[in-house]
Amino acid sequence: SGHFCDVTRRIWGEYEFVHRRDSVDQYKDSVLVDVNISKDPTDSSINIHSSNRIERTINPRGPIAHMFRTEKNGRNFILKLAWTPVKQLPESAVYDALKAANIPNIPLIIDSGIIIENSFGYRVEYLLIEDCGVPLVEYLQTQMLLGISKQSDIAASAMFQAVECIYSAWNAGILHRDITADSVVVKGDQVRIIDWGYTKLVKDGPVDVDALATKWLFNKDNATGDEGSSAPIIGTPLYTSIPVLVGATQRSIADDVESVLYVTIDALYKQHANPPIDGMVGVKFSCSKSLALMRGGCLSDVDFYRQSFGVPYSSERFTWLTDTFRDYLFIRNGEYIGSKLSTQSRFERTVEIQQLERILEQIKERIQSEARSQNAPSNTSRALGNIPDRNAPPATKHTLEKASSLALPVETPGAGTSATKRSRKATADKNTEPPRRSKRIQEKKKHRTIKK
């Protein structure tokens, strides 16, 4: 009991997903889809087999998704079959809105539709998605021979691309709300943000909610609004922001940026050869409120917080970027607010969207400046997270590593309190360093002094 199909039957084989005709305009396809079994493989059929299933953790109280690797016309794709509560926004509708807004770093959707509109409070939808690669943590494992410094440069580049994606989505009125280790994926030189199944639309945002709801058959009142009673079950605790861990009922882009920070640090932490030690309290989970308190304490120390998350060593670029986003998230008017966020669920963190925009623009300017100085190809900035060119030739597997060396400036005025202070201190130390003198000059001076 509890299944949507007869599980005693063998369901593996070839299937065709055929769109019905629109009830109003017979010349258009509807989002409703019929599934037909194909006896023989055809150009339009999709093979589903247990050996191609992607193992993922399933939240029984949220969307339940089964994903399969498949191949069509020599290209690799992911077939996603999702059982989504009808009170939630269909993921297919979210991708439709993201594509309309031309958001960078999102996967290419080949086809999508709704198989069952409502069955016991759930809808069944399917998506055929381009193969976006592997999670960041797995990609970094393939780069082990480069060493932790190069790996952290790659992680820094991935962080920049991920933040740029969710920032662009926020400006388009779309909030992800469930950034996890599985939703930040890498293939070649491109980072993609996937799994938009928990998305909500920003109130009074630019998305035409009425038109989207009409097309994708959902209640528009469920697409926006506060978290409500569902807040504790949305998101993976290890990557959830501090305000949501303590029960905040509203989210903003700051919460998604905080999740990206945790995902990136955690991915780098898992690259260290030594096993975890007791001092790494930032990655330990006992309960939501305890984790919020520990992280609020860890992040208060700008010189130690990375070590408390299991990253005692990293490159200068990774250090600069994590410090910059830490300041964006937890410094307001020169004061650290992490303690208030971890203890007061009603404390509201301002979004400071202009500061985030300034940070991203300064990083882009540095990318372009260094690309010109090194005569880099014109698609370098595209590889670092600008709007992808679908007609461009595929980049090489080493582009992300090269891009990371261009992505992050050493100092960005006004970007962050601790990051700026660190850079100024390093510059001051460098300027006050006494000039080196050759041994021969020093000996001549000593000889003249003795002679006198």
Short mmCIF file of C-alpha atoms in Angstrom, two decimals:
data_model
loop_
_atom_site.label_atom_id
_atom_site.label_comp_id
_atom_site.label_asym_id
_atom_site.label_seq_id
_atom_site.Cartn_x
_atom_site.Cartn_y
_atom_site.Cartn_z
CA SER A 1 0.00 0.00 0.00
CA GLY A 2 1.05 3.63 -0.41
CA HIS A 3 2.49 3.16 -3.93
CA PHE A 4 1.27 4.85 -7.09
CA CYS A 5 1.72 1.74 -9.18
CA ASP A 6 1.73 -2.04 -8.92
CA VAL A 7 5.26 -2.61 -7.59
CA THR A 8 4.96 -6.36 -8.10
CA ARG A 9 5.26 -5.83 -11.85
CA ARG A 10 8.54 -5.33 -13.67
CA ILE A 11 8.47 -1.66 -14.76
CA TRP A 12 11.89 -1.41 -16.47
CA GLY A 13 11.86 -0.85 -20.21
CA GLU A 14 11.22 1.73 -22.93
CA TYR A 15 8.67 4.49 -22.28
CA GLU A 16 7.28 7.37 -24.32
CA PHE A 17 6.10 10.60 -22.71
CA VAL A 18 3.52 12.19 -25.02
CA HIS A 19 2.03 15.62 -24.39
CA ARG A 20 -1.72 15.99 -24.70
CA ARG A 21 -3.21 18.74 -26.81
CA ASP A 22 -4.16 21.94 -25.01
CA SER A 23 -7.87 22.08 -24.20
CA VAL A 24 -8.14 25.69 -25.37
CA ASP A 25 -5.70 25.79 -28.29
CA GLN A 26 -5.58 22.48 -30.12
CA TYR A 27 -2.41 23.55 -31.92
CA LYS A 28 -0.43 23.74 -28.67
CA ASP A 29 0.82 21.01 -26.38
CA SER A 30 -0.48 20.86 -22.84
CA VAL A 31 1.77 20.33 -19.81
CA LEU A 32 -0.23 17.14 -19.15
CA VAL A 33 1.58 14.03 -20.35
CA ASP A 34 0.53 10.48 -21.14
CA VAL A 35 3.06 7.68 -20.57
CA ASN A 36 3.10 4.81 -23.06
CA ILE A 37 5.13 1.61 -22.97
CA SER A 38 7.21 1.01 -26.09
CA LYS A 39 7.88 -2.56 -27.12
CA ASP A 40 10.89 -1.51 -29.20
CA PRO A 41 13.25 1.45 -28.73
CA THR A 42 12.39 4.51 -30.83
CA ASP A 43 13.88 7.98 -31.22
CA SER A 44 11.32 9.39 -28.80
CA SER A 45 11.36 6.60 -26.19
CA ILE A 46 13.30 6.73 -22.91
CA ASN A 47 14.88 3.69 -21.30
CA ILE A 48 14.28 3.26 -17.55
CA HIS A 49 16.25 0.58 -15.72
CA SER A 50 17.25 -0.02 -12.11
CA SER A 51 20.95 -0.17 -13.02
CA ASN A 52 20.79 3.47 -14.17
CA ARG A 53 19.07 4.78 -11.07
CA ILE A 54 20.85 7.57 -9.15
CA GLU A 55 20.82 6.88 -5.42
CA ARG A 56 19.75 9.92 -3.40
CA THR A 57 18.35 10.61 0.06
CA ILE A 58 14.56 10.94 0.03
CA ASN A 59 12.57 13.18 2.37
CA PRO A 60 9.28 11.29 2.91
CA ARG A 61 7.42 14.49 3.87
CA GLY A 62 8.50 16.50 0.85
CA PRO A 63 8.93 15.87 -2.87
CA ILE A 64 9.96 12.29 -3.57
CA ALA A 65 12.10 12.05 -6.68
CA HIS A 66 13.54 9.08 -8.55
CA MET A 67 16.31 9.89 -11.00
CA PHE A 68 17.72 7.77 -13.82
CA ARG A 69 20.60 8.24 -16.22
CA THR A 70 19.54 7.77 -19.81
CA GLU A 71 20.83 8.36 -23.33
CA LYS A 72 19.17 9.75 -26.44
CA ASN A 73 20.82 10.33 -29.80
CA GLY A 74 24.28 9.91 -28.30
CA ARG A 75 23.73 12.48 -25.51
CA ASN A 76 23.43 11.81 -21.79
CA PHE A 77 20.41 13.01 -19.87
CA ILE A 78 18.78 12.66 -16.46
CA LEU A 79 15.18 11.53 -16.18
CA LYS A 80 13.54 12.81 -13.00
CA LEU A 81 10.20 11.43 -11.82
CA ALA A 82 8.88 13.45 -8.88
CA TRP A 83 5.94 13.02 -6.52
CA THR A 84 5.30 16.60 -5.39
CA PRO A 85 2.70 17.81 -2.86
CA VAL A 86 0.08 19.79 -4.78
CA LYS A 87 0.54 22.67 -2.32
CA GLN A 88 4.08 23.15 -3.60
CA LEU A 89 5.21 24.77 -6.79
CA PRO A 90 5.88 22.25 -9.60
CA GLU A 91 9.61 22.11 -10.33
CA SER A 92 8.84 22.19 -14.04
CA ALA A 93 7.11 25.55 -13.54
CA VAL A 94 10.18 26.91 -11.74
CA TYR A 95 12.49 25.95 -14.59
CA ASP A 96 10.03 27.55 -16.98
CA ALA A 97 10.30 30.83 -15.04
CA LEU A 98 14.09 30.57 -14.75
CA LYS A 99 14.44 30.04 -18.49
CA ALA A 100 12.15 32.99 -19.25
CA ALA A 101 14.32 35.21 -17.02
CA ASN A 102 17.53 33.95 -18.71
CA ILE A 103 19.11 32.90 -15.40
CA PRO A 104 22.72 31.65 -15.69
CA ASN A 105 24.06 28.35 -14.34
CA ILE A 106 20.83 26.37 -14.49
CA PRO A 107 20.45 23.03 -16.29
CA LEU A 108 19.02 22.74 -19.77
CA ILE A 109 15.53 21.20 -19.65
CA ILE A 110 14.83 19.07 -22.71
CA ASP A 111 11.22 18.30 -21.82
CA SER A 112 8.95 18.33 -18.79
CA GLY A 113 5.32 17.79 -17.92
CA ILE A 114 2.73 16.56 -15.43
CA ILE A 115 1.72 12.89 -15.56
CA ILE A 116 -0.86 12.97 -12.74
CA GLU A 117 -2.37 16.28 -11.67
CA ASN A 118 -3.60 15.20 -8.24
CA SER A 119 -3.51 11.80 -6.57
CA PHE A 120 -4.09 11.80 -2.80
CA GLY A 121 -2.65 15.30 -2.53
CA TYR A 122 0.38 14.64 -4.77
CA ARG A 123 1.12 15.41 -8.38
CA VAL A 124 3.46 13.29 -10.51
CA GLU A 125 5.72 15.20 -12.87
CA TYR A 126 8.63 14.30 -15.04
CA LEU A 127 11.66 16.24 -16.27
CA LEU A 128 14.24 15.30 -18.88
CA ILE A 129 17.37 17.27 -17.94
CA GLU A 130 20.84 17.57 -19.41
CA ASP A 131 23.50 15.63 -17.50
CA CYS A 132 24.99 18.32 -15.26
CA GLY A 133 27.89 16.30 -13.88
CA VAL A 134 28.53 15.48 -10.24
CA PRO A 135 28.24 17.31 -6.89
CA LEU A 136 31.07 19.71 -6.07
CA VAL A 137 32.46 17.44 -3.35
CA GLU A 138 32.82 14.56 -5.84
CA TYR A 139 34.33 16.82 -8.48
CA LEU A 140 36.99 18.02 -6.02
CA GLN A 141 37.87 14.41 -5.28
CA THR A 142 38.80 13.98 -8.95
CA GLN A 143 41.25 16.87 -8.51
CA MET A 144 43.11 15.40 -5.52
CA LEU A 145 46.48 15.40 -7.31
CA LEU A 146 46.34 19.19 -7.65
CA GLY A 147 46.64 19.65 -3.90
CA ILE A 148 44.43 21.47 -1.40
CA SER A 149 45.43 24.95 -2.63
CA LYS A 150 44.25 24.31 -6.20
CA GLN A 151 41.18 22.49 -4.93
CA SER A 152 40.24 25.49 -2.80
CA ASP A 153 40.69 27.75 -5.84
CA ILE A 154 38.22 25.55 -7.72
CA ALA A 155 35.83 25.65 -4.74
CA ALA A 156 36.11 29.46 -4.69
CA SER A 157 35.20 29.66 -8.39
CA ALA A 158 32.24 27.33 -7.79
CA MET A 159 31.07 29.51 -4.89
CA PHE A 160 31.12 32.60 -7.09
CA GLN A 161 29.12 30.91 -9.86
CA ALA A 162 26.56 29.52 -7.39
CA VAL A 163 26.01 32.89 -5.69
CA GLU A 164 25.67 34.63 -9.04
CA CYS A 165 22.98 32.14 -10.05
CA ILE A 166 20.84 32.56 -6.93
CA TYR A 167 21.36 36.35 -7.03
CA SER A 168 20.05 36.47 -10.62
CA ALA A 169 17.13 34.23 -9.64
CA TRP A 170 16.32 36.49 -6.67
CA ASN A 171 16.24 39.53 -8.95
CA ALA A 172 13.79 37.58 -11.12
CA GLY A 173 11.60 36.91 -8.07
CA ILE A 174 12.65 33.26 -7.52
CA LEU A 175 14.09 31.86 -4.27
CA HIS A 176 15.64 28.35 -4.23
CA ARG A 177 15.36 27.63 -0.43
CA ASP A 178 17.12 24.23 -0.49
CA ILE A 179 20.79 24.64 -1.43
CA THR A 180 22.54 21.38 -0.47
CA ALA A 181 25.66 19.42 -1.39
CA ASP A 182 23.63 17.63 -4.09
CA SER A 183 22.27 20.80 -5.70
CA VAL A 184 25.65 22.41 -6.51
CA VAL A 185 27.03 20.30 -9.36
CA VAL A 186 30.00 20.65 -11.71
CA LYS A 187 30.62 19.45 -15.23
CA GLY A 188 33.70 20.60 -17.10
CA ASP A 189 34.06 24.31 -16.36
CA GLN A 190 30.43 24.98 -15.46
CA VAL A 191 28.64 24.96 -12.13
CA ARG A 192 24.90 24.29 -12.20
CA ILE A 193 22.30 24.83 -9.48
CA ILE A 194 19.70 22.07 -9.64
CA ASP A 195 16.80 20.74 -7.51
CA TRP A 196 14.42 23.72 -7.52
CA GLY A 197 11.57 21.67 -6.09
CA TYR A 198 11.26 23.69 -2.85
CA THR A 199 11.23 27.06 -4.60
CA LYS A 200 8.90 29.91 -3.74
CA LEU A 201 8.26 33.07 -5.70
CA VAL A 202 9.01 36.45 -4.14
CA LYS A 203 5.90 38.45 -3.29
CA ASP A 204 5.21 41.22 -5.80
CA GLY A 205 8.15 40.00 -7.87
CA PRO A 206 8.50 40.18 -11.65
CA VAL A 207 7.21 36.64 -12.30
CA ASP A 208 3.71 36.55 -13.81
CA VAL A 209 2.30 34.14 -11.22
CA ASP A 210 -1.20 34.07 -12.75
CA ALA A 211 0.05 32.97 -16.16
CA LEU A 212 2.46 30.44 -14.65
CA ALA A 213 -0.26 28.96 -12.42
CA THR A 214 -2.68 28.67 -15.32
CA LYS A 215 -0.14 26.87 -17.49
CA TRP A 216 1.21 24.51 -14.81
CA LEU A 217 -2.08 23.87 -12.96
CA PHE A 218 -1.17 24.97 -9.42
CA ASN A 219 -2.72 27.26 -6.82
CA LYS A 220 -0.92 30.60 -7.04
CA ASP A 221 -1.51 31.29 -3.32
CA ASN A 222 0.85 28.41 -2.49
CA ALA A 223 3.65 29.80 -4.67
CA THR A 224 4.44 32.77 -2.41
CA GLY A 225 4.23 33.60 1.28
CA ASP A 226 5.86 32.69 4.56
CA GLU A 227 7.31 29.32 5.47
CA GLY A 228 4.54 28.50 7.92
CA SER A 229 4.50 25.16 9.72
CA SER A 230 6.59 23.48 6.99
CA ALA A 231 9.75 25.47 7.81
CA PRO A 232 11.47 22.78 9.94
CA ILE A 233 11.30 20.14 7.19
CA ILE A 234 12.51 22.26 4.27
CA GLY A 235 16.25 22.16 3.76
CA THR A 236 19.09 19.91 4.89
CA PRO A 237 20.20 20.97 8.41
CA LEU A 238 23.95 20.85 7.73
CA TYR A 239 23.50 23.38 4.93
CA THR A 240 20.56 25.38 6.30
CA SER A 241 21.02 28.98 7.39
CA ILE A 242 21.12 29.87 11.10
CA PRO A 243 17.82 31.85 11.06
CA VAL A 244 15.92 28.91 9.53
CA LEU A 245 17.49 26.48 12.02
CA VAL A 246 16.01 28.48 14.91
CA GLY A 247 12.56 28.73 13.31
CA ALA A 248 12.46 31.89 11.19
CA THR A 249 9.31 31.92 9.04
CA GLN A 250 10.68 34.02 6.20
CA ARG A 251 13.67 33.43 3.96
CA SER A 252 15.64 35.67 1.65
CA ILE A 253 18.60 35.40 -0.67
CA ALA A 254 20.86 35.80 2.38
CA ASP A 255 19.74 32.35 3.57
CA ASP A 256 20.62 30.79 0.21
CA VAL A 257 24.02 32.55 0.14
CA GLU A 258 24.69 31.20 3.65
CA SER A 259 23.85 27.68 2.42
CA VAL A 260 26.28 28.09 -0.49
CA LEU A 261 28.98 29.09 2.01
CA TYR A 262 28.39 25.91 4.04
CA VAL A 263 28.22 23.66 0.96
CA THR A 264 31.53 25.00 -0.38
CA ILE A 265 33.39 24.82 2.93
CA ASP A 266 32.01 21.32 3.57
CA ALA A 267 33.12 20.14 0.10
CA LEU A 268 36.66 21.35 0.80
CA TYR A 269 36.64 19.91 4.33
CA LYS A 270 35.99 16.45 2.90
CA GLN A 271 39.12 16.67 0.73
CA HIS A 272 41.51 16.64 3.69
CA ALA A 273 43.19 13.28 4.11
CA ASN A 274 43.03 13.28 7.92
CA PRO A 275 39.79 12.15 9.58
CA PRO A 276 37.61 14.72 11.38
CA ILE A 277 38.77 15.91 14.80
CA ASP A 278 36.74 16.91 17.84
CA GLY A 279 37.34 20.62 17.30
CA MET A 280 35.36 20.66 14.06
CA VAL A 281 32.08 21.60 15.74
CA GLY A 282 30.80 23.50 12.71
CA VAL A 283 30.02 20.26 10.86
CA LYS A 284 28.44 18.35 13.75
CA PHE A 285 24.66 18.00 13.92
CA SER A 286 22.76 17.03 17.03
CA CYS A 287 19.64 19.18 16.66
CA SER A 288 18.77 22.32 14.72
CA LYS A 289 19.02 24.79 17.59
CA SER A 290 22.29 23.33 18.90
CA LEU A 291 23.81 23.54 15.43
CA ALA A 292 22.65 27.15 15.13
CA LEU A 293 24.30 28.05 18.46
CA MET A 294 27.57 26.31 17.56
CA ARG A 295 27.75 28.01 14.17
CA GLY A 296 26.86 31.37 15.65
CA GLY A 297 29.83 30.97 17.97
CA CYS A 298 32.22 29.59 15.33
CA LEU A 299 31.54 32.34 12.81
CA SER A 300 32.20 35.06 15.38
CA ASP A 301 35.95 34.38 15.14
CA VAL A 302 37.11 35.51 11.70
CA ASP A 303 40.52 33.88 12.15
CA PHE A 304 39.29 30.48 13.35
CA TYR A 305 35.89 29.74 11.81
CA ARG A 306 37.22 27.82 8.78
CA GLN A 307 39.18 25.52 11.09
CA SER A 308 36.03 24.87 13.13
CA PHE A 309 34.42 23.74 9.86
CA GLY A 310 37.32 21.39 9.14
CA VAL A 311 39.33 23.60 6.75
CA PRO A 312 42.55 24.66 8.50
CA TYR A 313 44.34 25.30 5.20
CA SER A 314 43.08 26.93 1.99
CA SER A 315 44.25 29.23 -0.78
CA GLU A 316 44.33 33.00 -0.47
CA ARG A 317 41.45 33.30 -2.93
CA PHE A 318 39.23 30.90 -1.00
CA THR A 319 40.08 32.69 2.25
CA TRP A 320 39.24 36.06 0.76
CA LEU A 321 35.93 34.95 -0.70
CA THR A 322 34.69 33.12 2.39
CA ASP A 323 35.65 36.12 4.54
CA THR A 324 33.80 38.44 2.15
CA PHE A 325 30.59 36.42 2.22
CA ARG A 326 30.88 35.90 5.98
CA ASP A 327 30.95 39.68 6.39
CA TYR A 328 28.04 40.12 3.99
CA LEU A 329 25.97 37.63 6.01
CA PHE A 330 26.91 38.39 9.60
CA ILE A 331 28.20 41.96 9.84
CA ARG A 332 25.75 44.86 10.07
CA ASN A 333 26.98 48.38 10.87
CA GLY A 334 30.29 46.95 12.02
CA GLU A 335 28.64 44.58 14.51
CA TYR A 336 28.60 40.76 14.41
CA ILE A 337 24.94 39.60 14.38
CA GLY A 338 25.48 35.82 14.33
CA SER A 339 24.77 35.52 18.05
CA LYS A 340 21.42 37.26 17.68
CA LEU A 341 20.50 35.17 14.66
CA SER A 342 21.25 31.93 16.53
CA THR A 343 19.17 32.83 19.60
CA GLN A 344 16.34 35.07 18.37
CA SER A 345 14.01 33.59 15.75
CA ARG A 346 12.31 36.97 15.27
CA PHE A 347 15.54 38.84 14.60
CA GLU A 348 15.46 39.92 10.95
CA ARG A 349 18.64 40.06 8.91
CA THR A 350 18.58 42.77 6.27
CA VAL A 351 19.16 41.51 2.74
CA GLU A 352 21.69 44.20 1.65
CA ILE A 353 21.17 43.30 -1.99
CA GLN A 354 23.19 46.30 -3.22
CA GLN A 355 26.22 45.15 -1.25
CA LEU A 356 25.93 41.66 -2.77
CA GLU A 357 25.58 43.16 -6.24
CA ARG A 358 28.69 45.28 -5.61
CA ILE A 359 30.69 42.23 -4.54
CA LEU A 360 29.74 40.27 -7.67
CA GLU A 361 30.45 43.23 -9.97
CA GLN A 362 33.89 43.77 -8.47
CA ILE A 363 34.73 40.08 -8.95
CA LYS A 364 33.61 40.29 -12.60
CA GLU A 365 35.72 43.39 -13.16
CA ARG A 366 38.75 41.58 -11.80
CA ILE A 367 38.02 38.60 -14.07
CA GLN A 368 37.86 40.82 -17.14
CA SER A 369 40.96 42.77 -16.15
CA GLU A 370 43.12 39.70 -15.63
CA ALA A 371 41.66 38.02 -18.74
CA ARG A 372 42.79 40.99 -20.84
CA SER A 373 46.23 41.02 -19.24
CA GLN A 374 46.73 37.32 -19.96
CA ASN A 375 45.11 37.45 -23.43
CA ALA A 376 42.53 34.91 -22.26
CA PRO A 377 39.83 33.75 -24.71
CA SER A 378 36.65 35.78 -24.80
CA ASN A 379 34.55 32.99 -23.29
CA THR A 380 36.45 33.05 -19.97
CA SER A 381 33.89 35.27 -18.24
CA ARG A 382 31.10 33.06 -19.62
CA ALA A 383 32.74 30.03 -18.05
CA LEU A 384 32.74 31.79 -14.68
CA GLY A 385 29.03 32.11 -14.46
CA ASN A 386 27.66 34.65 -16.94
CA ILE A 387 24.77 33.69 -19.17
CA PRO A 388 25.83 30.49 -20.92
CA ASP A 389 26.10 30.43 -24.70
CA ARG A 390 24.39 27.24 -25.84
CA ASN A 391 26.04 27.45 -29.27
CA ALA A 392 29.59 27.80 -27.93
CA PRO A 393 31.90 24.78 -28.17
CA PRO A 394 32.32 22.77 -24.96
CA ALA A 395 35.12 23.94 -22.67
CA THR A 396 37.94 21.70 -21.58
CA LYS A 397 37.94 19.97 -18.23
CA HIS A 398 40.74 22.20 -16.97
CA THR A 399 38.94 25.51 -17.57
CA LEU A 400 37.45 25.70 -14.08
CA GLU A 401 40.91 25.44 -12.54
CA LYS A 402 42.19 28.19 -14.85
CA ALA A 403 39.10 30.29 -14.21
CA SER A 404 39.59 30.11 -10.46
CA SER A 405 42.92 31.86 -10.83
CA LEU A 406 41.11 34.78 -12.47
CA ALA A 407 37.97 34.89 -10.42
CA LEU A 408 38.93 36.34 -7.08
CA PRO A 409 40.67 39.62 -6.27
CA VAL A 410 42.90 39.94 -3.24
CA GLU A 411 41.15 43.06 -1.98
CA THR A 412 37.79 44.63 -2.72
CA PRO A 413 37.20 48.00 -1.01
CA GLY A 414 34.00 47.98 0.99
CA ALA A 415 33.19 44.36 0.27
CA GLY A 416 33.68 43.12 3.80
CA THR A 417 35.05 44.26 7.11
CA SER A 418 37.40 41.44 8.02
CA ALA A 419 38.45 40.71 4.43
CA THR A 420 39.44 44.34 3.89
CA LYS A 421 41.31 44.56 7.19
CA ARG A 422 43.28 41.42 6.36
CA SER A 423 44.35 42.80 2.97
CA ARG A 424 45.29 46.20 4.43
CA LYS A 425 47.33 44.57 7.16
CA ALA A 426 49.20 42.43 4.62
CA THR A 427 49.90 45.53 2.51
CA ALA A 428 51.11 47.48 5.55
CA ASP A 429 53.44 44.67 6.60
CA LYS A 430 54.83 44.52 3.09
CA ASN A 431 55.43 48.27 2.94
CA THR A 432 57.19 48.37 6.31
CA GLU A 433 59.56 45.49 5.51
CA PRO A 434 63.19 46.79 5.62
CA PRO A 435 65.11 46.64 2.33
CA ARG A 436 67.54 43.79 1.92
CA ARG A 437 71.27 44.66 1.68
CA SER A 438 73.98 42.60 0.20
CA LYS A 439 76.57 41.04 2.46
CA ARG A 440 79.42 42.98 0.76
CA ILE A 441 77.83 46.41 1.47
CA GLN A 442 77.28 45.49 5.09
CA GLU A 443 80.91 44.36 5.47
CA LYS A 444 82.25 47.61 3.90
CA LYS A 445 80.16 49.70 6.27
CA LYS A 446 81.42 47.69 9.24
CA HIS A 447 85.05 48.07 8.01
CA ARG A 448 84.70 51.89 7.73
CA THR A 449 83.28 52.05 11.22
CA ILE A 450 86.22 50.09 12.67
CA LYS A 451 88.77 52.22 10.80
CA LYS A 452 87.29 55.41 12.20
#
